[in-house]
Amino acid sequence: MKTAIVYATTHGTTQKVVDRINKELKGETAVFNLKKLKRVEISDFEQVIIGGSIHAGSIQRCVKKFCQQNMVSLLQKRVVLFICGMNEKDFPTELKNAYPELLRKHAAYCTAVGGEFLFNRMNLLERFIVKRITGLSQTVSNINEQKVSELVGMVK
């Protein structure tokens, strides 16, 4: 089964998760970074994995836009959705807000895989906000490897 992995990353965490998914998948895959491509053609794929990271409670605009612009096509394919984020208690709400309801209900699997605060990749304002909200002042990784493995297992 041909699989497209479509994602956006801000500091590299989603890229890290996508690289792991891509490495573990069997079959033909293609990876598309929405921040580097203006248009992604998914018509040749039977399956689409979509992911992005949560910042201030929202996923990247380009991920939302991709889902909206490709909704008809996505509803004819097997879809897997994921988010990267650090606020575990808000994962259900963040997943709900990240993807349109119709797409979430259609998806074969929808999950949050944890995230990271990568201080060395943040600008001054981002570091200030994260430190203020979390009390953290250095890089922290909280990627849930089990959730990533479950996601890979859900992909045929």
Short mmCIF file of C-alpha atoms in Angstrom, two decimals:
data_model
loop_
_atom_site.label_atom_id
_atom_site.label_comp_id
_atom_site.label_asym_id
_atom_site.label_seq_id
_atom_site.Cartn_x
_atom_site.Cartn_y
_atom_site.Cartn_z
CA MET A 1 0.00 0.00 0.00
CA LYS A 2 1.41 3.39 -1.00
CA THR A 3 1.57 5.76 1.96
CA ALA A 4 2.01 9.53 2.03
CA ILE A 5 3.28 11.09 5.24
CA VAL A 6 2.25 14.75 5.31
CA TYR A 7 3.43 16.93 8.17
CA ALA A 8 4.66 20.28 9.45
CA THR A 9 7.31 20.85 12.08
CA THR A 10 8.38 23.99 13.89
CA HIS A 11 11.40 22.93 15.93
CA GLY A 12 12.02 19.44 14.54
CA THR A 13 10.13 17.12 16.88
CA THR A 14 7.46 16.18 14.34
CA GLN A 15 10.24 15.61 11.79
CA LYS A 16 11.88 13.21 14.25
CA VAL A 17 8.61 11.27 14.69
CA VAL A 18 7.98 11.22 10.92
CA ASP A 19 11.51 9.90 10.29
CA ARG A 20 10.88 7.05 12.73
CA ILE A 21 7.49 6.23 11.19
CA ASN A 22 8.96 6.31 7.68
CA LYS A 23 11.87 4.07 8.71
CA GLU A 24 9.60 1.45 10.27
CA LEU A 25 6.91 1.35 7.60
CA LYS A 26 6.94 -1.41 5.07
CA GLY A 27 5.96 -0.64 1.52
CA GLU A 28 6.26 2.44 -0.61
CA THR A 29 6.19 5.76 1.25
CA ALA A 30 6.66 9.42 0.38
CA VAL A 31 7.24 12.19 2.92
CA PHE A 32 5.95 15.75 2.41
CA ASN A 33 6.87 18.69 4.66
CA LEU A 34 4.07 21.24 4.28
CA LYS A 35 6.36 24.08 5.34
CA LYS A 36 8.62 23.41 2.35
CA LEU A 37 6.02 22.56 -0.31
CA LYS A 38 3.25 24.75 -1.66
CA ARG A 39 1.19 21.83 -2.93
CA VAL A 40 1.09 18.14 -2.09
CA GLU A 41 -0.57 15.71 -4.50
CA ILE A 42 -2.03 12.69 -2.69
CA SER A 43 -4.11 11.12 -5.46
CA ASP A 44 -1.61 8.29 -6.04
CA PHE A 45 -1.65 7.17 -2.40
CA GLU A 46 -4.05 4.74 -0.74
CA GLN A 47 -3.09 5.83 2.75
CA VAL A 48 -2.18 9.23 4.26
CA ILE A 49 -0.58 9.90 7.63
CA ILE A 50 -0.93 13.53 8.75
CA GLY A 51 0.96 15.08 11.65
CA GLY A 52 1.89 18.38 13.19
CA SER A 53 2.94 19.97 16.43
CA ILE A 54 0.87 21.89 18.92
CA HIS A 55 1.94 25.40 19.91
CA ALA A 56 -0.26 27.46 22.23
CA GLY A 57 -3.02 24.88 21.79
CA SER A 58 -3.09 24.88 17.98
CA ILE A 59 -1.58 22.87 15.15
CA GLN A 60 0.26 24.65 12.32
CA ARG A 61 -2.02 26.53 9.90
CA CYS A 62 -0.55 24.70 6.91
CA VAL A 63 -1.72 21.35 8.35
CA LYS A 64 -5.26 22.67 8.86
CA LYS A 65 -5.24 24.16 5.38
CA PHE A 66 -4.01 20.89 3.83
CA CYS A 67 -6.82 18.97 5.54
CA GLN A 68 -9.47 21.46 4.43
CA GLN A 69 -8.25 21.66 0.83
CA ASN A 70 -7.96 17.87 0.48
CA MET A 71 -10.97 16.76 2.53
CA VAL A 72 -12.84 15.02 -0.31
CA SER A 73 -9.75 13.06 -1.35
CA LEU A 74 -8.78 12.25 2.27
CA LEU A 75 -12.23 10.82 2.97
CA GLN A 76 -11.65 8.29 0.18
CA LYS A 77 -8.37 7.08 1.69
CA ARG A 78 -7.19 5.36 4.82
CA VAL A 79 -6.08 8.17 7.13
CA VAL A 80 -3.98 8.20 10.30
CA LEU A 81 -3.66 11.43 12.32
CA PHE A 82 -1.19 12.44 15.01
CA ILE A 83 -0.02 15.45 16.98
CA CYS A 84 3.16 16.19 18.88
CA GLY A 85 2.74 18.17 22.08
CA MET A 86 3.83 18.44 25.67
CA ASN A 87 0.57 19.11 27.50
CA GLU A 88 -0.63 15.56 28.05
CA LYS A 89 -3.75 16.47 29.98
CA ASP A 90 -4.95 18.57 27.02
CA PHE A 91 -4.23 15.97 24.30
CA PRO A 92 -7.93 15.09 23.74
CA THR A 93 -8.84 18.77 23.27
CA GLU A 94 -5.77 19.49 21.15
CA LEU A 95 -6.54 16.52 18.86
CA LYS A 96 -10.13 17.71 18.56
CA ASN A 97 -9.00 21.23 17.62
CA ALA A 98 -6.18 20.11 15.31
CA TYR A 99 -8.26 18.20 12.76
CA PRO A 100 -11.78 18.66 11.37
CA GLU A 101 -14.38 16.44 13.05
CA LEU A 102 -15.31 14.71 9.80
CA LEU A 103 -11.67 13.72 9.21
CA ARG A 104 -11.16 12.58 12.83
CA LYS A 105 -14.24 10.35 12.63
CA HIS A 106 -13.04 8.91 9.33
CA ALA A 107 -9.47 8.27 10.55
CA ALA A 108 -8.36 4.70 11.20
CA TYR A 109 -6.24 5.99 14.10
CA CYS A 110 -5.79 9.33 15.84
CA THR A 111 -3.23 9.89 18.61
CA ALA A 112 -0.88 12.23 20.44
CA VAL A 113 2.72 10.98 20.59
CA GLY A 114 4.19 13.41 23.12
CA GLY A 115 6.72 16.06 22.27
CA GLU A 116 9.78 18.06 23.18
CA PHE A 117 10.83 21.50 24.33
CA LEU A 118 13.96 22.14 22.29
CA PHE A 119 15.34 25.32 23.83
CA ASN A 120 18.26 25.47 21.41
CA ARG A 121 15.77 25.77 18.51
CA MET A 122 13.44 28.30 20.13
CA ASN A 123 13.65 32.04 19.72
CA LEU A 124 13.95 34.29 22.76
CA LEU A 125 10.20 34.86 23.08
CA GLU A 126 9.41 31.14 22.80
CA ARG A 127 11.99 30.30 25.50
CA PHE A 128 10.55 33.00 27.76
CA ILE A 129 6.97 31.75 27.32
CA VAL A 130 7.85 28.08 27.85
CA LYS A 131 9.93 28.92 30.93
CA ARG A 132 7.16 31.10 32.32
CA ILE A 133 4.41 28.51 31.77
CA THR A 134 6.31 25.30 32.61
CA GLY A 135 9.16 26.43 34.82
CA LEU A 136 11.56 24.56 32.52
CA SER A 137 14.69 26.22 31.18
CA GLN A 138 16.39 23.44 29.27
CA THR A 139 15.59 20.89 26.59
CA VAL A 140 13.15 18.17 27.60
CA SER A 141 12.02 15.21 25.48
CA ASN A 142 8.76 13.44 26.21
CA ILE A 143 8.12 11.50 23.00
CA ASN A 144 6.01 8.46 23.85
CA GLU A 145 7.76 5.67 21.94
CA GLN A 146 4.91 3.28 22.68
CA LYS A 147 2.40 5.63 21.01
CA VAL A 148 4.68 5.98 17.98
CA SER A 149 4.95 2.17 17.78
CA GLU A 150 1.17 1.85 18.06
CA LEU A 151 0.77 4.36 15.22
CA VAL A 152 3.17 2.40 13.03
CA GLY A 153 1.28 -0.79 13.93
CA MET A 154 -1.99 0.79 12.79
CA VAL A 155 -0.57 1.55 9.37
CA LYS A 156 -1.01 -1.37 7.00
#
